[in-house]
Short mmCIF file of C-alpha atoms and ligand atoms in Angstrom, two decimals:
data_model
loop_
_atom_site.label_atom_id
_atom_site.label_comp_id
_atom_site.label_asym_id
_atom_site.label_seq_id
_atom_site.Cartn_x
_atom_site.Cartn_y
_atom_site.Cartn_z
CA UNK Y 25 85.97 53.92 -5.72
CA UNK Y 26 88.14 50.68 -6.04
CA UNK Y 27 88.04 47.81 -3.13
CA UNK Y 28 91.03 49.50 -1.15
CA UNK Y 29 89.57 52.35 -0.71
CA UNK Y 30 86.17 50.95 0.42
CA UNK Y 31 87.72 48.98 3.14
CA UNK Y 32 89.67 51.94 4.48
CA UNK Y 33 86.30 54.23 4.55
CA UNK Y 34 84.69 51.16 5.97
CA UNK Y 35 87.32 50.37 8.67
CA UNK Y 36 87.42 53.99 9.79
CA UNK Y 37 83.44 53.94 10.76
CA UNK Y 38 83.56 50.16 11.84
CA UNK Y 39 80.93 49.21 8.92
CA UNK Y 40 83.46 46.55 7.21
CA UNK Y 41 80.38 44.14 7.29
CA UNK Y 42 79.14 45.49 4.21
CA UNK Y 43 82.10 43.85 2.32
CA UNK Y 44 81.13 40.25 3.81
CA UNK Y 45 79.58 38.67 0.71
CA UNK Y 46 82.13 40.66 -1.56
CA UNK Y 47 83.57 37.72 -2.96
CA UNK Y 48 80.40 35.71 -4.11
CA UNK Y 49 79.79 39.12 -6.33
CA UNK Y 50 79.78 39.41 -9.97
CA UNK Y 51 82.02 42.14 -11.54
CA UNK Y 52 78.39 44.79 -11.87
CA UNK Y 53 77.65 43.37 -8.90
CA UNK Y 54 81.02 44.74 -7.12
CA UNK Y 55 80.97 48.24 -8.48
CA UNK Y 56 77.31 48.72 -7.60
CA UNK Y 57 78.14 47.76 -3.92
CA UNK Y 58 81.21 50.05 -4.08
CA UNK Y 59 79.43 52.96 -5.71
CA UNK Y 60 76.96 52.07 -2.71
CA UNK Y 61 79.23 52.87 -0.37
CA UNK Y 62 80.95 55.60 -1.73
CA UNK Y 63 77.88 57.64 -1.29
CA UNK Y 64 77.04 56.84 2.06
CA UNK Y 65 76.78 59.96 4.67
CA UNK Y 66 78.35 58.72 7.56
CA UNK Y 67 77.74 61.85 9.24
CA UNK Y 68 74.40 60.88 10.41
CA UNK Y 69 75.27 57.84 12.45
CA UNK Y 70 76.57 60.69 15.17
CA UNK Y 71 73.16 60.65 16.02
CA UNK Y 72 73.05 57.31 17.55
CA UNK Y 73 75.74 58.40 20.21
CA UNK Y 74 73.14 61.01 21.58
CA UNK Y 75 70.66 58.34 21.35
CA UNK Y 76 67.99 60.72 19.60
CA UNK Y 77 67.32 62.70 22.36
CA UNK Y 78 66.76 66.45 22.66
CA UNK Y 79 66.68 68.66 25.09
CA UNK Y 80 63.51 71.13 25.51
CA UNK Y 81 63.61 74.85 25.97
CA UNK Y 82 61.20 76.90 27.25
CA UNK Y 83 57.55 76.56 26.10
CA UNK Y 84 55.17 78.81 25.36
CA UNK Y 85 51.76 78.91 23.57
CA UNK Y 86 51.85 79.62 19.83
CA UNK Y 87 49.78 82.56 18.39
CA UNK Y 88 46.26 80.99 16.56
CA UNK Y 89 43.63 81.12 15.06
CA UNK Y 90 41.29 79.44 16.68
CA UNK Y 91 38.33 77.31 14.87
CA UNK Y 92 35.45 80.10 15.95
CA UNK Y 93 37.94 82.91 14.97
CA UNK Y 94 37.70 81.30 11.02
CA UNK Y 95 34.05 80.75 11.55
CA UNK Y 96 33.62 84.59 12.43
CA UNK Y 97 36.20 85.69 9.83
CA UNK Y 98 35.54 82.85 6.88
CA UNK Y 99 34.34 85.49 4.14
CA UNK Y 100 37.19 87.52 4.81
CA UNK Y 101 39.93 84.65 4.71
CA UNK Y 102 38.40 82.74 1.90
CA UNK Y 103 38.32 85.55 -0.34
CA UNK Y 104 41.99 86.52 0.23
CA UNK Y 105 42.85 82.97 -0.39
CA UNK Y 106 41.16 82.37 -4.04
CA UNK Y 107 42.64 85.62 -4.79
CA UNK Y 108 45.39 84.07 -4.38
CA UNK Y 109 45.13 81.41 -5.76
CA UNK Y 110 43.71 82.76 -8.78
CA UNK Y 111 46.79 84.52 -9.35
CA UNK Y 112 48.88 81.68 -9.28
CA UNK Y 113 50.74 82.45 -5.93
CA UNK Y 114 50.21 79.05 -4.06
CA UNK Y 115 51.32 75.57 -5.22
CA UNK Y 116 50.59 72.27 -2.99
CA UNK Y 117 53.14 69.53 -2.39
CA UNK Y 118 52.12 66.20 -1.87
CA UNK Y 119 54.62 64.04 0.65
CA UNK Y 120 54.46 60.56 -0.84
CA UNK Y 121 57.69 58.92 -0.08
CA UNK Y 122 57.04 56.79 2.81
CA UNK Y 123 57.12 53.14 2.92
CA UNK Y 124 54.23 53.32 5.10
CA UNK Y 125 55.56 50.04 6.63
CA UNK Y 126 52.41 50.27 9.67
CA UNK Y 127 49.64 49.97 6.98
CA UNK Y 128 51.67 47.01 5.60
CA UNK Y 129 50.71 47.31 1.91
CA UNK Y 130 53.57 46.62 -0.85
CA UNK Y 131 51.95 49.67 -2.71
CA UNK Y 132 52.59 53.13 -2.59
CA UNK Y 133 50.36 54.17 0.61
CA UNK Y 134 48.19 56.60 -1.65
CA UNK Y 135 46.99 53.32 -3.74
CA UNK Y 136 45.26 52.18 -0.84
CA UNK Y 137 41.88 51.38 -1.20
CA UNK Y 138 39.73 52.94 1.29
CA UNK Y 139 36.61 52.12 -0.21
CA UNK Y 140 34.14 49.81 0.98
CA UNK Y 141 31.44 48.79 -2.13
CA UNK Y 142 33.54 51.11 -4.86
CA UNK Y 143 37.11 51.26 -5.67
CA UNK Y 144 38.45 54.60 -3.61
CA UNK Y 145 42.53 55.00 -3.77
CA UNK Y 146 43.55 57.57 -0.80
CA UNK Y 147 45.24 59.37 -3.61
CA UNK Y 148 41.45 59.83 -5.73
CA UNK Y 149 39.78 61.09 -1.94
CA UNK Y 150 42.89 63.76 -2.18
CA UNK Y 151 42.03 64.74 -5.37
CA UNK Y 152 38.07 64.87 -4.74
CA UNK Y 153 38.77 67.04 -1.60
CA UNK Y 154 41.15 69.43 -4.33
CA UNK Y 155 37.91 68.97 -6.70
CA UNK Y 156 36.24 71.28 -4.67
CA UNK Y 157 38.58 74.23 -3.94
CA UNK Y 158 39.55 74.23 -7.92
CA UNK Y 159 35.97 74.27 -8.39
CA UNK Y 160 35.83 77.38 -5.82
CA UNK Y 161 38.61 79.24 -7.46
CA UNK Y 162 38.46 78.49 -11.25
CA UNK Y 163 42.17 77.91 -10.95
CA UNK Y 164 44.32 75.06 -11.06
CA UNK Y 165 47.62 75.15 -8.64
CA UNK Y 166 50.61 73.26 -9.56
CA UNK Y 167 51.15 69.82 -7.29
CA UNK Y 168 54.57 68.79 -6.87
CA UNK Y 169 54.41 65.14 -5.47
CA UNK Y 170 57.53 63.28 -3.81
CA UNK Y 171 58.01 60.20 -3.93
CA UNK Y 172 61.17 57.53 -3.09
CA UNK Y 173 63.07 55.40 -4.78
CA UNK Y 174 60.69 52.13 -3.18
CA UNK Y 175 57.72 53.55 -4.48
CA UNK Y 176 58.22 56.41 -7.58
CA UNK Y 177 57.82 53.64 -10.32
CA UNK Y 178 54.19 52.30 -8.99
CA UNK Y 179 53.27 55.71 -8.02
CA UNK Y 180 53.75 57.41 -11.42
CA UNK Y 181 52.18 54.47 -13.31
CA UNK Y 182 49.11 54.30 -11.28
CA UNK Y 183 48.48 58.51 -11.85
CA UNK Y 184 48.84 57.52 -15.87
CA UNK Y 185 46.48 55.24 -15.16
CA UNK Y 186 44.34 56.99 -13.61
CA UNK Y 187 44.00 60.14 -15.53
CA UNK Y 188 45.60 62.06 -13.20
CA UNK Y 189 42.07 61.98 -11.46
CA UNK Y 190 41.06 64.36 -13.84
CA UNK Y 191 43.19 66.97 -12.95
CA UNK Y 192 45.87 69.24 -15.76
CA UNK Y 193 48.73 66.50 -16.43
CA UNK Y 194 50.89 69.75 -16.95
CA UNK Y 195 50.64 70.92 -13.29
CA UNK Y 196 51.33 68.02 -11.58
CA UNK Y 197 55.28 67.41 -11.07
CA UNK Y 198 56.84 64.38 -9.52
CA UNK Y 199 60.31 64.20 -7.99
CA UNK Y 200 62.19 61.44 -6.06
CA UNK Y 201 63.44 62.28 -2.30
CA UNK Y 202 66.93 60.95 -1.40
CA UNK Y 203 67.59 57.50 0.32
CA UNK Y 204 69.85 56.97 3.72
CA UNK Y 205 71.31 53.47 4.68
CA UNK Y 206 69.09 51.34 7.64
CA UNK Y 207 71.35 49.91 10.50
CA UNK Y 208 70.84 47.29 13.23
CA UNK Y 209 70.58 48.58 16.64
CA UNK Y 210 73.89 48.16 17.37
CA UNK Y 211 74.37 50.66 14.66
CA UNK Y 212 75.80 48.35 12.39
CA UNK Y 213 74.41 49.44 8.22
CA UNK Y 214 72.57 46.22 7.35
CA UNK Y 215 72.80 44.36 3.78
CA UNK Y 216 69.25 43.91 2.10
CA UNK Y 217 71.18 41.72 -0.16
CA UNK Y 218 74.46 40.62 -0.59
CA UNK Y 219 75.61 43.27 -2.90
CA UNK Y 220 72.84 46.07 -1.83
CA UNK Y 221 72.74 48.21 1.17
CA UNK Y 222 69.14 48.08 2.88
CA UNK Y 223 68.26 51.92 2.48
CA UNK Y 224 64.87 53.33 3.36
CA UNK Y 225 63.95 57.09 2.48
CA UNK Y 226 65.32 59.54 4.17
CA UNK Y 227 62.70 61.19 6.04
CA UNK Y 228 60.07 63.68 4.90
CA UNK Y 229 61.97 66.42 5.79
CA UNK Y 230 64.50 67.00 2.81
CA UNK Y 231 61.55 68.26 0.56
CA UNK Y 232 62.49 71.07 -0.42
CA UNK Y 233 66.27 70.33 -1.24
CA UNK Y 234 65.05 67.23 -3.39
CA UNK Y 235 62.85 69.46 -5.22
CA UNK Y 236 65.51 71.84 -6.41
CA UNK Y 237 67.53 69.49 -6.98
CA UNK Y 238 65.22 68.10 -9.50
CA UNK Y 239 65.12 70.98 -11.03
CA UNK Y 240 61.35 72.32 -9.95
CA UNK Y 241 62.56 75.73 -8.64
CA UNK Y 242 62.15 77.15 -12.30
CA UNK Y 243 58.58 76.74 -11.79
CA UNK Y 244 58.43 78.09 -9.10
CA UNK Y 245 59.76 81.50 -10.17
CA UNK Y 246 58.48 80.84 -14.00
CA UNK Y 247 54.96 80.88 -12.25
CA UNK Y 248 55.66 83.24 -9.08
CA UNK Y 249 54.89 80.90 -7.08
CA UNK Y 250 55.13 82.23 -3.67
CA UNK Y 251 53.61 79.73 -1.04
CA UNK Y 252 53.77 75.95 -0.68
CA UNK Y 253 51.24 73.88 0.86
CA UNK Y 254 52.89 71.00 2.17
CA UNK Y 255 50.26 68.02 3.26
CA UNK Y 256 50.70 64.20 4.05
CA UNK Y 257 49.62 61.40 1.42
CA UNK Y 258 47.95 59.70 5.04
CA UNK Y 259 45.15 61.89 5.69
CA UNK Y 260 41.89 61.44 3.81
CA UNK Y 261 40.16 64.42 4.66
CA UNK Y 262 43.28 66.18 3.96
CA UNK Y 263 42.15 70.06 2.87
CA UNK Y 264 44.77 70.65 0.18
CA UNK Y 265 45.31 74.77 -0.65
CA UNK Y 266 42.61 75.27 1.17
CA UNK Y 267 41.18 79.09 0.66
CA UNK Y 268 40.20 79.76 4.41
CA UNK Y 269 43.75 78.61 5.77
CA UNK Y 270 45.69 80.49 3.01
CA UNK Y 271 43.74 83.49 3.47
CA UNK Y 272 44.40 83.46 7.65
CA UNK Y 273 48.44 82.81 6.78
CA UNK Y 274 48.30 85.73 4.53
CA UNK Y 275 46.12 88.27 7.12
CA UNK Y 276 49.11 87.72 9.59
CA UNK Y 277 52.08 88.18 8.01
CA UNK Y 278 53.35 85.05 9.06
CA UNK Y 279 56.13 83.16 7.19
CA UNK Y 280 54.23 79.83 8.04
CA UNK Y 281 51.34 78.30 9.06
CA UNK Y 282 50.42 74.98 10.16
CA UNK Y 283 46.64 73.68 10.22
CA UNK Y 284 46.05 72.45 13.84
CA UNK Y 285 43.54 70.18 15.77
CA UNK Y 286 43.20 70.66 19.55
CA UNK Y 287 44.60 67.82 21.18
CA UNK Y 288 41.53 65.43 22.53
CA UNK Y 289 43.90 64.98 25.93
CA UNK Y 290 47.24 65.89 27.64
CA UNK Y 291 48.45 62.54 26.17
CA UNK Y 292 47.11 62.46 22.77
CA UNK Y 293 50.38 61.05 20.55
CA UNK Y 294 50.77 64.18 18.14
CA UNK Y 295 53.22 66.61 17.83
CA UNK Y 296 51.92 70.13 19.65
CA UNK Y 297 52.77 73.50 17.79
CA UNK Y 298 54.47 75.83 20.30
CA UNK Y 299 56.99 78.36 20.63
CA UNK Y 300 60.64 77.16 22.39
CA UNK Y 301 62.76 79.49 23.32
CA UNK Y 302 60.76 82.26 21.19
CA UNK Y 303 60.94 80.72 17.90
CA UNK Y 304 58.04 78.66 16.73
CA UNK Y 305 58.77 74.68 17.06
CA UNK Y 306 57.03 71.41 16.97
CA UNK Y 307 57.38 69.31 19.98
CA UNK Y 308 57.04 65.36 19.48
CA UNK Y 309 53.99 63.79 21.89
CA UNK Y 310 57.48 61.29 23.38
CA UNK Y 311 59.53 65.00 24.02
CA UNK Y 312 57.11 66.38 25.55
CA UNK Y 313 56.84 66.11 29.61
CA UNK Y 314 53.90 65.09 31.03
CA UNK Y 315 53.82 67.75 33.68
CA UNK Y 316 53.96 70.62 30.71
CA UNK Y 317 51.42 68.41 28.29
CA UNK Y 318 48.82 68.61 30.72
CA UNK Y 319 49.10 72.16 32.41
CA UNK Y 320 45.70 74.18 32.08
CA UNK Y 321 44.67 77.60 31.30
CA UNK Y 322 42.05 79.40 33.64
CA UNK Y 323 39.26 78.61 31.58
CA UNK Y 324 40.54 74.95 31.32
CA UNK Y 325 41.57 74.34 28.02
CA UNK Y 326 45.48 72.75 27.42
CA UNK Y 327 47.57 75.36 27.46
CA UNK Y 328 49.29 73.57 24.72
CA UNK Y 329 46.53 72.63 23.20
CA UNK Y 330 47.71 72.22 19.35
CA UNK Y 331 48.57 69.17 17.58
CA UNK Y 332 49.38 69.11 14.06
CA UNK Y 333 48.42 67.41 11.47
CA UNK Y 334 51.11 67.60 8.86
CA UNK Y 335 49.76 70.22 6.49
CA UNK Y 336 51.71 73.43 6.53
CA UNK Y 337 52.05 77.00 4.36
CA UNK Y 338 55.37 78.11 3.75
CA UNK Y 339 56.93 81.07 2.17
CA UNK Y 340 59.04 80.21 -0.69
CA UNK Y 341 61.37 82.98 0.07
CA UNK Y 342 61.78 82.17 3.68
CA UNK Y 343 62.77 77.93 2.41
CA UNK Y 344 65.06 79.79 -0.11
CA UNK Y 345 67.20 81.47 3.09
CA UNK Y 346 67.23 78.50 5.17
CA UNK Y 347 67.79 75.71 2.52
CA UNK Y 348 71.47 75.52 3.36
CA UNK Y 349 70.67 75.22 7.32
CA UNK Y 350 71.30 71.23 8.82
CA UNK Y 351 68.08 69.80 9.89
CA UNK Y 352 68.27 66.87 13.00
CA UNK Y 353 68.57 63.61 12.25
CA UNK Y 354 65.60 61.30 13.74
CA UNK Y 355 66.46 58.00 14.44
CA UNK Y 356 62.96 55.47 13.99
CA UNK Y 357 63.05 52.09 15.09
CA UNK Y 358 61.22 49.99 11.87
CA UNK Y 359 61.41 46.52 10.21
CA UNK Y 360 64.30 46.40 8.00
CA UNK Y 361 64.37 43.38 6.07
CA UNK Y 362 68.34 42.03 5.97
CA UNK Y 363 70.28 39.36 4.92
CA UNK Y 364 72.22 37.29 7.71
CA UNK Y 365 74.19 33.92 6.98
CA UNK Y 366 73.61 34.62 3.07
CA UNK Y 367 69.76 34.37 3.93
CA UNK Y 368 67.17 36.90 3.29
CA UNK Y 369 64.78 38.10 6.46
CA UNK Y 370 61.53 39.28 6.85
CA UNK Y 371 61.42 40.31 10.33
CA UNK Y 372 58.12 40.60 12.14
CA UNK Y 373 59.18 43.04 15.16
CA UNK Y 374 61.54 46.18 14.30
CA UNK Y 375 64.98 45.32 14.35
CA UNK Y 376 67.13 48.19 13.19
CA UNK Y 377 66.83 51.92 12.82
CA UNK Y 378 66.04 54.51 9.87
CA UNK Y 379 67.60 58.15 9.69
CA UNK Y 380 64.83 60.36 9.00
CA UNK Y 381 64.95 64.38 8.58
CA UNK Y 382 61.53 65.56 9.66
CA UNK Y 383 59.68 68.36 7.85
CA UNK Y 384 58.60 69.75 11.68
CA UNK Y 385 62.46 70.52 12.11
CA UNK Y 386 61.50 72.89 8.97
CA UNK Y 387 59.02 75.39 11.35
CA UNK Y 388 62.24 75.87 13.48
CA UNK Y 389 63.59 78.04 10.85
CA UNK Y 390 60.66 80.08 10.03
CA UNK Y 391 61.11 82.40 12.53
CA UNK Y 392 57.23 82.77 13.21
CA UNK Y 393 54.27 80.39 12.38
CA UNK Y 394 50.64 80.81 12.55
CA UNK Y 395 48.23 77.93 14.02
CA UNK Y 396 45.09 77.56 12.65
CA UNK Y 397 42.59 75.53 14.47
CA UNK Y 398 40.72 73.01 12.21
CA UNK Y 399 37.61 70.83 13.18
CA UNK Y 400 38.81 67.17 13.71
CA UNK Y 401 36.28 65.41 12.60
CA UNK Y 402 35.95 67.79 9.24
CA UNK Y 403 39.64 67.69 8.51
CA UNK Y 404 41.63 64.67 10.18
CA UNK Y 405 41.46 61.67 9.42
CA UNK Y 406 45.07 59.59 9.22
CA UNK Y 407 45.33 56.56 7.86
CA UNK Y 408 48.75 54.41 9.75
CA UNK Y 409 47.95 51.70 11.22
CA UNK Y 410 45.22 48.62 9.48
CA UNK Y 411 42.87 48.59 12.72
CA UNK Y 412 42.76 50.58 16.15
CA UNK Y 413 44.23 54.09 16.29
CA UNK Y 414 44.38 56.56 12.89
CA UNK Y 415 43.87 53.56 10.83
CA UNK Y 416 41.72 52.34 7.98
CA UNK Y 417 38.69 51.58 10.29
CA UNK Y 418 38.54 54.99 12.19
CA UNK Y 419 39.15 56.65 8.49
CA UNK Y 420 36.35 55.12 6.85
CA UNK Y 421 34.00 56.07 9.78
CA UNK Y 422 35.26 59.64 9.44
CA UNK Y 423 34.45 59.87 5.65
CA UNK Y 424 30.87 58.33 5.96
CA UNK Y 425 30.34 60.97 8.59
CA UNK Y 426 31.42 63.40 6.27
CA UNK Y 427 29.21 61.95 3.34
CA UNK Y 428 31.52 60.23 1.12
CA UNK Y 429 29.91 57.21 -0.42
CA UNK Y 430 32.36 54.60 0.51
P1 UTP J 26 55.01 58.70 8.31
O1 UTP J 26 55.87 59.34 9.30
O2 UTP J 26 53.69 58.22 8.76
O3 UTP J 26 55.86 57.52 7.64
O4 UTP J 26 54.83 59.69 7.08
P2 UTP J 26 55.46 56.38 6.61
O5 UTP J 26 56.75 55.89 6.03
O6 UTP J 26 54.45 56.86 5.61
O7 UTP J 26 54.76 55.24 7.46
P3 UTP J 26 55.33 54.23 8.56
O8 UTP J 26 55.82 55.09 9.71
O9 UTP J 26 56.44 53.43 7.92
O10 UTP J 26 54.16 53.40 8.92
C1 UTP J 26 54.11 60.91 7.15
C2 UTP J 26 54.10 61.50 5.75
O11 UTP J 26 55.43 61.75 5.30
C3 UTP J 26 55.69 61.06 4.09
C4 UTP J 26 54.71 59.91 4.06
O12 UTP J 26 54.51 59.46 2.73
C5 UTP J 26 53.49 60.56 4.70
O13 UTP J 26 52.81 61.37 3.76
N1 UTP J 26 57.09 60.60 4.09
C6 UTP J 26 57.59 59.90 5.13
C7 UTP J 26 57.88 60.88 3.00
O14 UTP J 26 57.41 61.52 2.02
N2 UTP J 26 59.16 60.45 3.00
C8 UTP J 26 59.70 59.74 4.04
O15 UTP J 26 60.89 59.38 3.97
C9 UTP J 26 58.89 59.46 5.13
#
């Protein structure tokens, strides 16, 4: 694209401020910024004029599986599951693209250390909790692990370095998600530099399209690979393809399951699994009105009592229908570092937003989806913030409790 053209495109959306510094560029530096431009999707700034919002439909409970129902039916679920397994049908992919700007660490988030008296990276307490179900089944699964431009370099050097943890180099498959421009809250796209556009990843919810488009949907039917288990780098007691939960998704003929924990109050800030307007959806804790959050059953339990907890099962053939379908565009308010008066800033409150696809806009699709109750304190333990809430603090207490040697 030559400079013309860039102020035309530019001029049409009102974005001519990324041209500002144009003439204090070098010739590379000039083509990067218009190649920069050029592949900008404007299309998802229409998202600011609705100011995020949606409306809700009508709510009603999801079908489950609640945590006694797997106690009574374990045997029965876990054996369907390493059959599974064992025959190659199941593959787990690892979303690890964040910038995971809450915990505040340069590094990938999975580097973290979470150890106390031993060095324990998030990712190596992933791969201890996989330890176990490989151990189970005899098999290995194939792990396909996203990560973003920001953080694909570090993350790939530090599994080399590593060992992979000890798992089959051959099964584990990176690829990069795709990158959207930041923008102030006026909606203006902000400079991180004066020839580069501040861009953040775009969401966790374009995993599937950036996997085919790296190519990994070979494997997929190369192996017969049937079911994905999609889980979150941030939880430490993450369950990764685990038997019990596969074997329950399988029983009901669902197209997708999610793993659930029952909220701990009307107000608890996770998203609840529910059905809206009879198709299975996730509704964010800020969506949700306080009148239908807290509404009880007769025996007094929430009636939408689910929250999830970002690990889900989904049929490969029902992500192969749907891979064409627009997902929403999320608008979250972050710190996007910028350059303003030819100076580079830092700032310390969140001063512009992100555009983020969401992998809950996914369950929309699905047609059904199957909750399965987990026990909290067994299987949840997020890591986002340093201190307080789902941080490193209340992490590390979960993992002692659960025996790891921190
Ligand atoms: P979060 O929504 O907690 O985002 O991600 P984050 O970027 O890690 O952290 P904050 O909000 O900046 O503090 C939930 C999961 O989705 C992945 C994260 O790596 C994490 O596993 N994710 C998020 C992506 O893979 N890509 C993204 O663009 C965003």
């Amino acid at each position: 694209m030559n400079l013309e053209k860039a102020q035309q495109i530019l001029r049409e959306h009102g974005q001519e401020q990324l041209l500002q510094y144009y003439g204090e560029l070098d010739e590379g530096q000039k083509q990067s910024l218009l190649s920069q431009i050029e592949s900008i999707n404007f299309s998802v700034f229409h998202s600011l004029d609705k100011g995020g919002e949606r409306k809700i439909g009508n709510l009603t409970p999801v079908p489950a599986v609640t945590a006694a129902d797997v106690e009574h039916r374990r045997e029965e679920y876990e054996e369907l599951g390493i059959a599974a397994l064992k025959a190659g049908k199941v593959a787990a992919v690892l979303l690890a693209g964040g910038q995971g700007t809450r915990l505040g660490s340069d590094d990938p988030k999975g580097m973290f250390n979470i150890g106390i008296t031993r060095e324990l990276s998030i990712f190596e307490q992933q791969f201890a909790n996989i330890a176990e179900v490989t151990g189970r089944s005899g098999a290995y699964f194939h792990i396909f692990i996203m990560t973003s431009d920001v953080n694909n370099e570090k993350t790939v050097a530090f599994f080399k370095r590593k060992n992979y943890f000890g798992y089959p180099q051959e099964k584990v498959h990176f690829f990069v998600q795709e990158m959207a421009p930041a923008c102030d809250l006026n909606g203006k796209i902000l400079l991180e530099d004066k020839g580069r556009i501040a861009m953040s990843p775009n969401g966790n919810g374009g995993w599937y399209s950036s996997l085919i488009k790296n190519g990994d949907g070979e494997i997929l039917s190369r192996e017969g690979i049937e079911w994905l288990n999609v889980y979150s780098v941030d939880n430490v007691l993450q369950r990764i393809c685990d038997p019990v939960f596969i074997g329950a998704t399988l029983k009901s003929g669902c197209n997708c399951s999610a793993k659930v924990v029952k909220k701990v109050s009307p107000d608890e800030k996770v998203g609840v699994l529910c059905m809206e307007d009879g198709k299975p959806a996730i509704v964010e804790y800020y969506e949700m009105p306080a009148e239908i959050a807290s509404i009880r059953r007769p025996d007094g339990e929430l009636k939408f009592a689910y929250g999830v907890t970002l690990n889900y099962l989904f049929k490969v053939e029902l992500l192969n229908k749907t891979i064409d379908k627009k997902l929403p565009v999320h608008l979250s308010l972050k710190k996007v570092p910028f350059i303003k008066d030819g100076i580079k800033v830092k700032p310390e409150q969140p001063n512009g937003y992100k555009f983020e696809y969401l992998v809950l806009d996914m369950i929309k699709l699905m047609e059904n989806c199957l909750a399965v109750e987990v026990v909290r304190e067994r299987e949840f333990a997020p890591v986002k913030n340093r201190t307080g809430v789902d941080s490193v603090d209340t992490a590390r207490a979960l993992l002692v409790k659960n025996g790891v040697k921190l």
